[in-house]
Amino acid sequence: MYTNVKEIYGQNVFNDAVMKSRLPKSAYKKMKAAIEAGIDLDPEVADIVAHEMKEWAIERGATHFTHWFQPLTGITAEKHDAFIDPQEDGTTLLRFSGKELIKGEPDASSFPSGGLRATFEARGYTAWDCTSPAFVKETPHSTILCIPTAFCSYKGEALDKKTPLLRSMQALELQTLRILRLLGNTTAQRVITSVGAEQEYFLVDKDKFMKRKDLIFTGRTLFGAMPPKGQEMDDHYFGVIPERVLGFMKKFNEELWKLGIPAKTQHNEVAPAQHEIAPIYDQNNIATDHNQLVMETAQRVADGQGLRCLLHEKPFKGINGSGKHNNWSICTDEGENLLDPGSTPHENIQFLLILAAIIRAVDEYAPLLRLSASTPGNDHRLGGNEAPPSVISIFLGEQLEDVIEQFVDTGEATSSIEGEEYVSGVHSLPTFQMDATDRNRTSPFAFTGNKFEFRMVGSTQSIADPNVVLNTIVAEVFCDMADKLEAEEDKSMAIHNMIKNTIKDHIRIVFNGNGYSEKWKREAERRGLPNITCMVDAIGAMTDDRNVEMFEKHGVFTRTELESRAEVMYETYSKTVHIEALTMIDMAKKQIVPSVIRYQTGLADSINSIKAACPDLDTSVQEDLMKDISFNLKEMYSNLAALEDVIVKAEAMEEGEEQSYYYRQVVFEAMEALREPADRLEMLVDKKAWPFPSYGDLIFEV
Ligand code: ADP
Ligand code: MG
């Protein structure tokens, strides 16, 4: 049972320590420079690195290598190649060249590309991202050397999530350095975005999972009456973790640690059967790779223990869904976190300028941020009565809000509220300084001490999307500010005015109250803040001229890339709802309706038997129940026919925006209409007669 954390931590990663011990000194130095300063590796060094990487991987049991990449499906992709190099004498050598390390051509033409690879000759390449370390993926039946890569078309267009992410990190770095120079920092050479992604998930029993086609095909339940008890008692949140789940977490942590993923925190979440894992933050692209591995590993480990891990944003209607908190900050290579306000933020000009820029970026590009958190599943979560609302706003906390209000009121800030002493009234408890700022759990974009926490992100999503947007919009505002400030004589005055004016112009995005309330919805509308309630409405922001211009300016996306991505999103939405609708029809027709009819026949038989045995006995209860069931069954059947009807219409439409709207507005509604009578029927018939496990079975009996 004992886990030697120090021994297993990072054991499957070709990390700095491994490189240092295995590579010749000069090769190691060049490799380090490639990672840290972005200097290209020359082919000889690549050969040396590849060789050592292969030897190391083989020692760990690897037989194959793969260029591991992140296509627009949002999950990772791999195509394995064995190290073999057969010789004439019938034996084989094991080889892996620098060329194979640096570049791959997986073809992979079936991934969604939104038309970027429409022609038969369109090649796809993978290119090594040497800033994210290679690793060996050990699964029960295979051991593979994985090389993190970016995936591009023959013409260099991004076909993946990683390429734009790396581009956006570069853009933010460039513009942040300009701002730092203006503020007098002459020494920082690199700027790094740091990200820590908290991941929520559900665990359910695998046997029960396998009895539900909706979970199998769509990852969420499409039918299901609420159990008598939900999450209202808050007795699951942070509660004692059940033994079976602890068993899962133990193995889960071990697997992550082996991969050098700093899994740190674990706890029960708000909903029954819901949990969370958070690793310690890391460089943006590494954190993104790690989060993909977190999701994949969770599913694999669960499966090995007779469980299933549900990553869907809303597996159960009426019960809290799952998200991913994307904690984001900007740091320099000198170790300075630019989002750290210090103890007296009102005097921290650098922090205030950066804060003002972020406030402006979020206000000006709120629809893009909203888009970056859009998945078909997240539609069920955002704007429902749970975290967070669909209106983007920023929570700053008491201390910072006070500082920026001083700017708005008087044009300058002269004081910062200090944290008070914690006094519990109990002598034996320690006293300490409290933070000057409390937390707000309802805000989609919250300042939490020395980072921003973007809480809208969906649990299934690659965190590349939100970070591409965050990095780029902040780079854009920094760029505009730098352009203006570089032209000013009196920089200090100009910076002061810029802070003041930016805050004044964009304070409408700051909201410290309860983001769930109806009052806030109305207030947000009054302030002119967009409330984008569904993915289909959000996609338009991708090809909005102003946004296209911004992405092109910073070399993050071309118009063609954006258009192709919008197309992929519409397609994804339509396909997702389509599969859900077909699954519902299947379950309704082949499982629910026949089961209900069988149950009714049983009831009818029982009435007849009672009447035959004892004609005077009252069978009105059975009869009422039969009527009730018949009524709902009829409604269900006619709603089923209606859903089949609209599905046929949807299928006949051309793929794209209009079809997605049809799925959202018509098919989706027809699905809801089918669900209602079915859920009522679940409450009417004998539990034994219901064809699949109930909500109660799934979430209270793990
Ligand atoms: P919570 O928000 O639940 O209170 P924490 O404050 O512990 O949790 O942090 C949540 C996540 O934020 C973790 O992944 C943590 O490593 C990450 N994090 C902490 N500081 C930073 C930072 N400066 N930049 C980015 N992420 C950070
Ligand atoms: Mg958090």
XYZ file of C-alpha atoms in Angstrom, residues 94-607:
514
model
C 16.032 -0.444 -32.726
C 16.286 3.052 -34.128
C 14.860 6.504 -33.624
C 16.348 9.406 -35.548
C 16.453 13.137 -34.955
C 14.300 13.577 -38.021
C 11.654 11.282 -36.618
C 11.772 13.185 -33.363
C 11.355 16.603 -34.941
C 8.838 15.984 -37.671
C 6.094 13.503 -38.405
C 3.585 13.086 -41.163
C 0.710 11.185 -39.635
C -1.622 11.905 -42.577
C -4.491 12.003 -40.087
C -6.744 13.463 -42.740
C -9.941 12.368 -41.045
C -9.698 14.837 -38.191
C -12.025 17.806 -38.413
C -10.297 20.645 -40.229
C -13.247 22.773 -41.268
C -12.266 22.525 -44.902
C -8.572 23.340 -44.427
C -7.667 19.937 -45.762
C -10.456 19.432 -48.240
C -8.266 18.404 -51.115
C -6.898 14.920 -51.569
C -3.327 16.141 -51.496
C -3.559 18.046 -48.235
C -0.794 16.753 -46.024
C -0.628 17.126 -42.278
C 2.566 17.434 -40.262
C 3.413 17.141 -36.615
C 6.273 19.191 -35.195
C 8.019 18.570 -31.888
C 7.199 21.030 -29.092
C 10.456 20.582 -27.215
C 9.290 22.894 -24.404
C 6.935 20.164 -23.188
C 8.903 17.080 -22.145
C 8.546 13.707 -23.858
C 7.135 10.939 -21.684
C 6.443 7.260 -21.663
C 2.818 6.301 -21.425
C 2.375 3.032 -19.621
C -0.994 1.383 -19.915
C -1.907 -2.159 -18.912
C -1.146 -3.435 -22.409
C 1.350 -1.045 -23.938
C 4.257 1.265 -23.279
C 4.707 4.100 -25.753
C 7.170 6.961 -25.995
C 5.068 10.102 -26.526
C 6.529 13.215 -28.150
C 4.335 16.281 -27.583
C 3.804 17.927 -30.958
C 1.906 20.612 -32.821
C -0.172 19.582 -35.848
C -0.184 21.742 -38.998
C -1.236 21.519 -42.608
C 1.103 21.479 -45.604
C 0.737 25.249 -45.789
C 1.453 25.708 -42.101
C -2.151 26.284 -41.046
C -2.894 25.139 -37.528
C -4.977 21.986 -37.410
C -4.787 21.606 -33.664
C -5.192 23.250 -30.285
C -1.519 23.500 -29.516
C -0.198 25.622 -32.384
C -2.381 28.646 -31.620
C -1.636 28.223 -27.931
C 2.111 28.446 -28.533
C 1.567 31.397 -30.855
C -0.547 33.197 -28.250
C 2.059 32.643 -25.534
C 4.622 34.171 -27.842
C 2.370 37.146 -28.601
C 1.734 37.806 -24.933
C 5.421 37.512 -24.139
C 6.360 40.056 -26.791
C 3.809 42.647 -25.690
C 4.377 42.125 -21.971
C 8.084 42.781 -22.421
C 7.229 46.095 -24.097
C 5.085 47.072 -21.122
C 7.781 45.998 -18.673
C 10.397 48.085 -20.468
C 8.090 51.105 -20.325
C 7.801 50.560 -16.603
C 11.550 50.547 -16.253
C 12.250 46.819 -16.114
C 15.347 46.308 -18.264
C 16.324 42.853 -17.070
C 13.478 40.407 -17.666
C 14.155 38.369 -20.801
C 11.231 35.976 -20.899
C 7.587 36.179 -19.968
C 5.694 32.984 -19.208
C 1.993 32.386 -18.769
C 1.312 30.043 -15.890
C -1.797 27.941 -15.682
C -3.263 25.647 -13.065
C -6.372 23.753 -14.116
C -8.701 22.376 -11.483
C -10.619 19.448 -12.967
C -14.028 18.245 -11.829
C -15.422 14.810 -12.658
C -17.978 12.214 -11.594
C -17.279 8.595 -10.756
C -19.982 5.975 -11.267
C -20.066 2.211 -11.117
C -19.049 0.675 -14.438
C -21.710 -2.057 -14.469
C -24.430 0.516 -13.970
C -22.851 2.801 -16.541
C -22.875 -0.016 -19.077
C -26.623 -0.411 -18.629
C -27.240 3.139 -19.826
C -26.932 3.760 -23.540
C -27.098 7.515 -22.983
C -23.973 7.439 -20.843
C -22.231 5.106 -23.270
C -23.020 7.096 -26.406
C -23.240 10.682 -25.161
C -21.511 10.865 -21.766
C -24.611 12.275 -20.120
C -27.993 10.986 -19.006
C -30.819 11.865 -21.382
C -33.551 10.511 -19.112
C -33.767 10.282 -15.359
C -36.096 11.418 -12.599
C -34.545 13.248 -9.650
C -33.931 11.048 -6.622
C -35.595 12.097 -3.336
C -32.275 13.500 -2.229
C -29.931 15.537 -4.364
C -27.157 17.830 -3.241
C -29.307 20.097 -1.062
C -27.779 18.971 2.232
C -24.248 19.882 1.080
C -23.089 16.762 2.867
C -20.949 15.529 0.010
C -18.896 18.676 -0.547
C -15.488 18.220 1.105
C -16.979 15.198 2.878
C -15.166 12.034 3.833
C -14.117 10.396 0.604
C -15.560 6.864 0.227
C -13.035 4.003 0.306
C -13.726 2.944 -3.252
C -13.112 6.464 -4.482
C -9.968 6.759 -2.349
C -8.719 3.607 -4.041
C -9.260 5.282 -7.385
C -7.570 8.513 -6.266
C -4.533 6.681 -4.961
C -3.878 4.988 -8.271
C -4.840 8.132 -10.198
C -2.300 10.228 -8.267
C 0.411 7.627 -8.713
C -0.102 7.504 -12.460
C -0.029 11.302 -12.669
C 3.078 11.582 -10.515
C 4.860 9.064 -12.726
C 4.132 11.422 -15.595
C 5.563 14.324 -13.637
C 2.128 15.888 -13.232
C 2.110 17.670 -9.882
C -1.273 16.372 -8.686
C -1.751 18.224 -5.426
C -5.307 18.584 -4.200
C -8.278 16.217 -4.192
C -11.701 16.481 -2.653
C -15.369 15.691 -3.017
C -17.277 18.311 -4.972
C -20.778 19.705 -4.483
C -22.762 16.967 -6.227
C -22.927 13.396 -4.940
C -20.339 11.243 -6.788
C -18.533 14.387 -7.956
C -14.863 15.017 -7.218
C -12.044 17.370 -8.103
C -8.335 17.172 -8.736
C -5.947 20.109 -8.991
C -2.293 19.954 -9.945
C 0.171 22.710 -9.114
C 0.336 25.289 -11.891
C 2.839 25.099 -14.701
C 3.847 26.810 -17.920
C 0.761 27.248 -20.093
C 1.486 24.633 -22.780
C 2.743 22.081 -20.283
C -0.323 22.605 -18.111
C -2.443 22.066 -21.213
C -0.681 18.810 -22.090
C -0.970 17.742 -18.483
C -4.662 18.450 -18.322
C -5.214 16.222 -21.347
C -3.296 13.501 -19.542
C -5.283 14.088 -16.361
C -8.528 13.472 -18.251
C -7.193 10.435 -20.081
C -5.621 8.919 -16.971
C -8.773 9.439 -14.902
C -10.757 7.466 -17.426
C -8.233 4.681 -17.694
C -7.705 4.254 -13.963
C -11.456 4.319 -13.299
C -12.028 1.672 -15.912
C -9.429 -0.579 -14.327
C -11.265 -0.386 -11.019
C -14.785 -1.164 -12.161
C -15.685 2.511 -12.309
C -16.365 5.039 -15.013
C -15.169 8.609 -14.915
C -17.669 11.052 -16.390
C -16.045 14.204 -17.705
C -19.211 15.614 -19.276
C -20.195 19.129 -18.177
C -23.662 17.990 -17.160
C -24.039 14.258 -16.718
C -27.185 14.617 -14.580
C -29.985 17.100 -15.045
C -30.866 18.954 -11.861
C -27.511 18.188 -10.257
C -24.423 20.390 -10.419
C -22.299 19.924 -13.484
C -18.532 19.859 -13.882
C -16.159 22.552 -14.971
C -12.555 23.353 -15.029
C -11.156 26.385 -13.250
C -8.429 27.857 -15.376
C -6.073 29.720 -13.023
C -3.945 32.068 -15.062
C -1.094 34.445 -14.337
C 1.864 36.075 -16.092
C 5.387 35.692 -14.736
C 8.866 36.769 -15.770
C 11.964 34.624 -15.987
C 13.142 36.502 -12.909
C 10.361 34.873 -10.948
C 8.139 37.915 -10.638
C 4.403 37.223 -10.817
C 2.993 40.280 -12.583
C -0.420 39.662 -11.057
C 0.850 39.915 -7.509
C -0.523 43.181 -6.120
C 1.787 43.266 -3.102
C 0.506 44.548 0.223
C -0.236 48.059 -0.989
C -1.717 47.696 -4.458
C -2.600 51.399 -4.703
C 1.132 52.197 -4.923
C 1.980 49.387 -7.309
C 1.859 51.179 -10.661
C 3.005 48.163 -12.625
C 0.303 45.981 -11.140
C -2.363 48.633 -11.650
C -1.491 49.111 -15.303
C -1.580 45.367 -15.916
C -4.815 45.016 -13.975
C -6.399 47.849 -15.958
C -5.297 46.168 -19.176
C -6.855 42.856 -18.174
C -10.097 44.567 -17.154
C -10.206 46.269 -20.538
C -9.360 43.061 -22.422
C -12.104 41.101 -20.698
C -14.639 43.875 -21.267
C -13.778 44.420 -24.918
C -13.532 40.758 -25.815
C -16.104 39.169 -23.501
C -17.825 37.361 -26.384
C -14.525 35.706 -27.317
C -13.977 34.519 -23.781
C -17.502 33.195 -23.693
C -16.835 31.412 -26.970
C -13.666 29.879 -25.576
C -15.731 28.117 -22.927
C -18.382 26.843 -25.295
C -19.036 23.166 -25.726
C -22.378 21.474 -26.350
C -22.206 20.116 -22.811
C -21.354 23.424 -21.203
C -24.618 24.905 -22.521
C -26.390 22.871 -19.837
C -24.248 24.430 -17.170
C -23.598 28.080 -17.937
C -26.575 30.159 -17.008
C -28.280 27.340 -15.136
C -28.551 27.800 -11.391
C -24.966 26.829 -10.788
C -21.474 28.127 -11.297
C -20.955 30.279 -13.212
C -23.486 32.520 -14.989
C -23.301 33.046 -18.737
C -22.607 36.785 -18.443
C -18.895 37.554 -18.260
C -17.883 39.840 -15.396
C -14.821 40.266 -13.221
C -14.630 39.853 -9.482
C -11.784 41.800 -7.916
C -12.449 41.499 -4.228
C -12.895 44.230 -1.673
C -9.354 45.550 -1.626
C -8.866 45.985 -5.355
C -12.394 47.135 -5.927
C -11.786 49.853 -3.389
C -8.588 50.888 -5.154
C -10.195 51.129 -8.558
C -13.188 52.969 -7.150
C -10.808 55.562 -5.761
C -9.496 56.010 -9.298
C -12.980 56.451 -10.689
C -14.034 58.874 -7.923
C -10.956 61.017 -7.530
C -8.607 60.112 -10.368
C -6.095 58.510 -8.035
C -5.801 55.903 -5.329
C -4.231 56.810 -2.020
C -4.843 53.803 0.205
C -5.352 50.055 0.288
C -7.651 48.286 2.713
C -5.600 46.027 4.942
C -6.417 42.520 6.048
C -7.664 42.446 9.600
C -6.511 40.258 12.393
C -8.331 36.942 12.646
C -9.911 36.701 16.048
C -11.902 33.565 16.815
C -12.527 34.301 20.457
C -10.796 31.076 21.440
C -7.433 31.462 23.243
C -5.963 28.260 21.935
C -6.557 29.170 18.284
C -3.859 31.149 16.535
C -4.440 34.717 15.431
C -3.243 35.713 11.973
C -3.627 38.375 9.332
C -6.615 37.639 7.125
C -6.409 38.255 3.397
C -7.670 41.682 2.494
C -9.974 40.040 0.026
C -12.605 37.384 0.393
C -13.522 34.860 -2.287
C -16.498 34.973 -4.581
C -17.601 31.627 -5.914
C -20.197 32.893 -8.351
C -17.974 34.964 -10.617
C -16.912 33.625 -14.012
C -13.634 35.538 -13.890
C -12.300 36.108 -10.421
C -9.127 37.637 -9.093
C -7.845 35.239 -6.452
C -4.838 36.814 -4.797
C -2.179 36.666 -7.487
C -3.957 35.107 -10.471
C -7.208 35.209 -12.345
C -9.466 32.219 -12.226
C -11.604 31.684 -15.334
C -14.372 29.434 -14.092
C -16.534 29.038 -17.162
C -14.394 26.441 -18.859
C -16.141 23.108 -19.418
C -14.861 19.904 -17.852
C -14.391 18.077 -21.178
C -12.567 20.909 -22.869
C -8.960 21.370 -23.799
C -7.766 24.364 -21.798
C -5.893 25.506 -24.882
C -8.997 27.365 -26.127
C -9.552 29.684 -23.166
C -5.851 30.359 -22.816
C -5.405 31.242 -26.484
C -8.115 33.855 -26.033
C -6.850 35.129 -22.691
C -3.266 35.428 -23.885
C -4.207 37.131 -27.127
C -6.713 39.666 -25.823
C -4.321 40.740 -23.101
C -1.483 40.916 -25.647
C -3.681 43.136 -27.806
C -4.436 45.585 -25.018
C -0.774 45.621 -23.904
C 0.189 46.307 -27.505
C -2.209 49.209 -27.821
C -1.079 50.639 -24.486
C 2.584 50.249 -25.408
C 2.034 51.934 -28.774
C 0.558 54.940 -27.011
C 2.978 55.095 -24.098
C 6.085 54.730 -26.258
C 5.059 57.941 -28.019
C 4.691 59.932 -24.788
C 7.283 62.278 -23.348
C 6.233 62.151 -19.723
C 5.797 58.391 -19.303
C 4.942 58.466 -15.660
C 2.102 60.943 -16.167
C 0.887 59.055 -19.228
C 0.829 55.760 -17.348
C -1.093 57.294 -14.486
C -3.672 58.734 -16.872
C -3.909 55.496 -18.743
C -4.661 53.529 -15.579
C -7.293 56.037 -14.546
C -8.995 56.253 -17.934
C -8.909 52.559 -18.672
C -10.500 51.753 -15.347
C -13.163 54.430 -15.843
C -13.995 53.174 -19.312
C -14.284 49.534 -18.371
C -15.469 49.437 -14.788
C -18.843 48.135 -16.001
C -17.323 44.652 -16.308
C -16.440 44.606 -12.600
C -19.078 42.978 -10.418
C -18.556 41.757 -6.895
C -22.070 40.572 -6.044
C -23.961 37.328 -6.478
C -23.581 36.224 -10.085
C -26.435 33.711 -9.844
C -29.150 36.210 -9.016
C -31.856 37.395 -11.393
C -31.035 40.909 -10.255
C -27.557 40.609 -11.725
C -28.961 39.453 -15.066
C -31.030 42.618 -15.254
C -28.174 44.787 -14.016
C -25.795 43.241 -16.556
C -28.247 44.028 -19.302
C -28.485 47.607 -18.110
C -24.699 47.831 -18.229
C -24.748 46.541 -21.773
C -22.835 43.355 -21.001
C -23.539 40.537 -23.434
C -25.419 37.501 -22.153
C -24.669 34.695 -24.572
C -26.617 31.698 -23.400
C -25.645 28.995 -25.863
C -22.739 27.733 -27.903
C -24.421 28.366 -31.237
C -24.886 32.031 -30.345
C -21.268 32.214 -29.229
C -19.602 30.871 -32.380
C -20.177 34.051 -34.404
C -17.515 35.849 -32.334
C -14.901 33.663 -33.997
C -15.305 35.306 -37.372
C -16.283 38.786 -36.214
C -14.090 41.224 -38.194
C -12.633 42.958 -35.183
C -11.638 39.669 -33.594
C -10.204 38.288 -36.819
C -8.111 41.412 -37.187
C -6.799 41.061 -33.662
C -5.850 37.399 -34.031
C -4.171 38.086 -37.359
C -2.275 41.063 -35.981
C -0.677 38.915 -33.291
C -0.054 35.951 -35.557
C -2.275 33.650 -33.557
C -4.861 32.743 -36.199
C -5.422 33.645 -39.823
C -8.922 34.383 -41.050
C -8.964 31.034 -42.824
C -8.032 29.223 -39.639
C -10.771 31.013 -37.726
C -13.373 30.319 -40.360
C -12.433 26.674 -40.387
C -12.664 26.505 -36.618
C -16.095 28.116 -36.614
C -17.197 25.521 -39.132
C -15.859 22.711 -36.942
C -17.722 24.127 -33.940
C -21.057 24.290 -35.768
C -20.501 20.757 -36.971
C -19.564 19.533 -33.502
C -22.655 21.084 -32.024
C -24.996 19.583 -34.599
C -23.421 16.157 -34.446
C -23.536 16.090 -30.661
C -27.223 16.928 -30.486
C -27.900 14.539 -33.349
C -26.302 11.620 -31.523
C -28.138 12.559 -28.343
C -31.474 12.676 -30.149
C -30.901 9.311 -31.814
C -29.883 7.806 -28.495
C -33.055 9.113 -26.874
C -35.174 7.665 -29.639
C -33.425 4.346 -29.287
C -33.853 4.217 -25.517
C -37.442 5.389 -25.688
C -38.473 2.913 -28.341
C -36.511 -0.151 -27.400
C -36.365 0.193 -23.655
C -38.796 2.594 -22.023
C -41.952 2.033 -24.064
C -41.732 -1.797 -24.044
C -40.965 -1.833 -20.302
C -43.874 0.417 -19.498
C -46.206 -1.669 -21.632
C -45.034 -4.837 -19.892
C -45.646 -3.234 -16.549
C -49.098 -2.131 -17.613
C -49.952 -5.571 -18.854
C -48.941 -6.876 -15.458
C -51.215 -4.330 -13.817
C -54.093 -5.257 -16.109
C -53.553 -8.943 -15.382
C -53.568 -8.212 -11.688
C -56.838 -6.284 -11.949
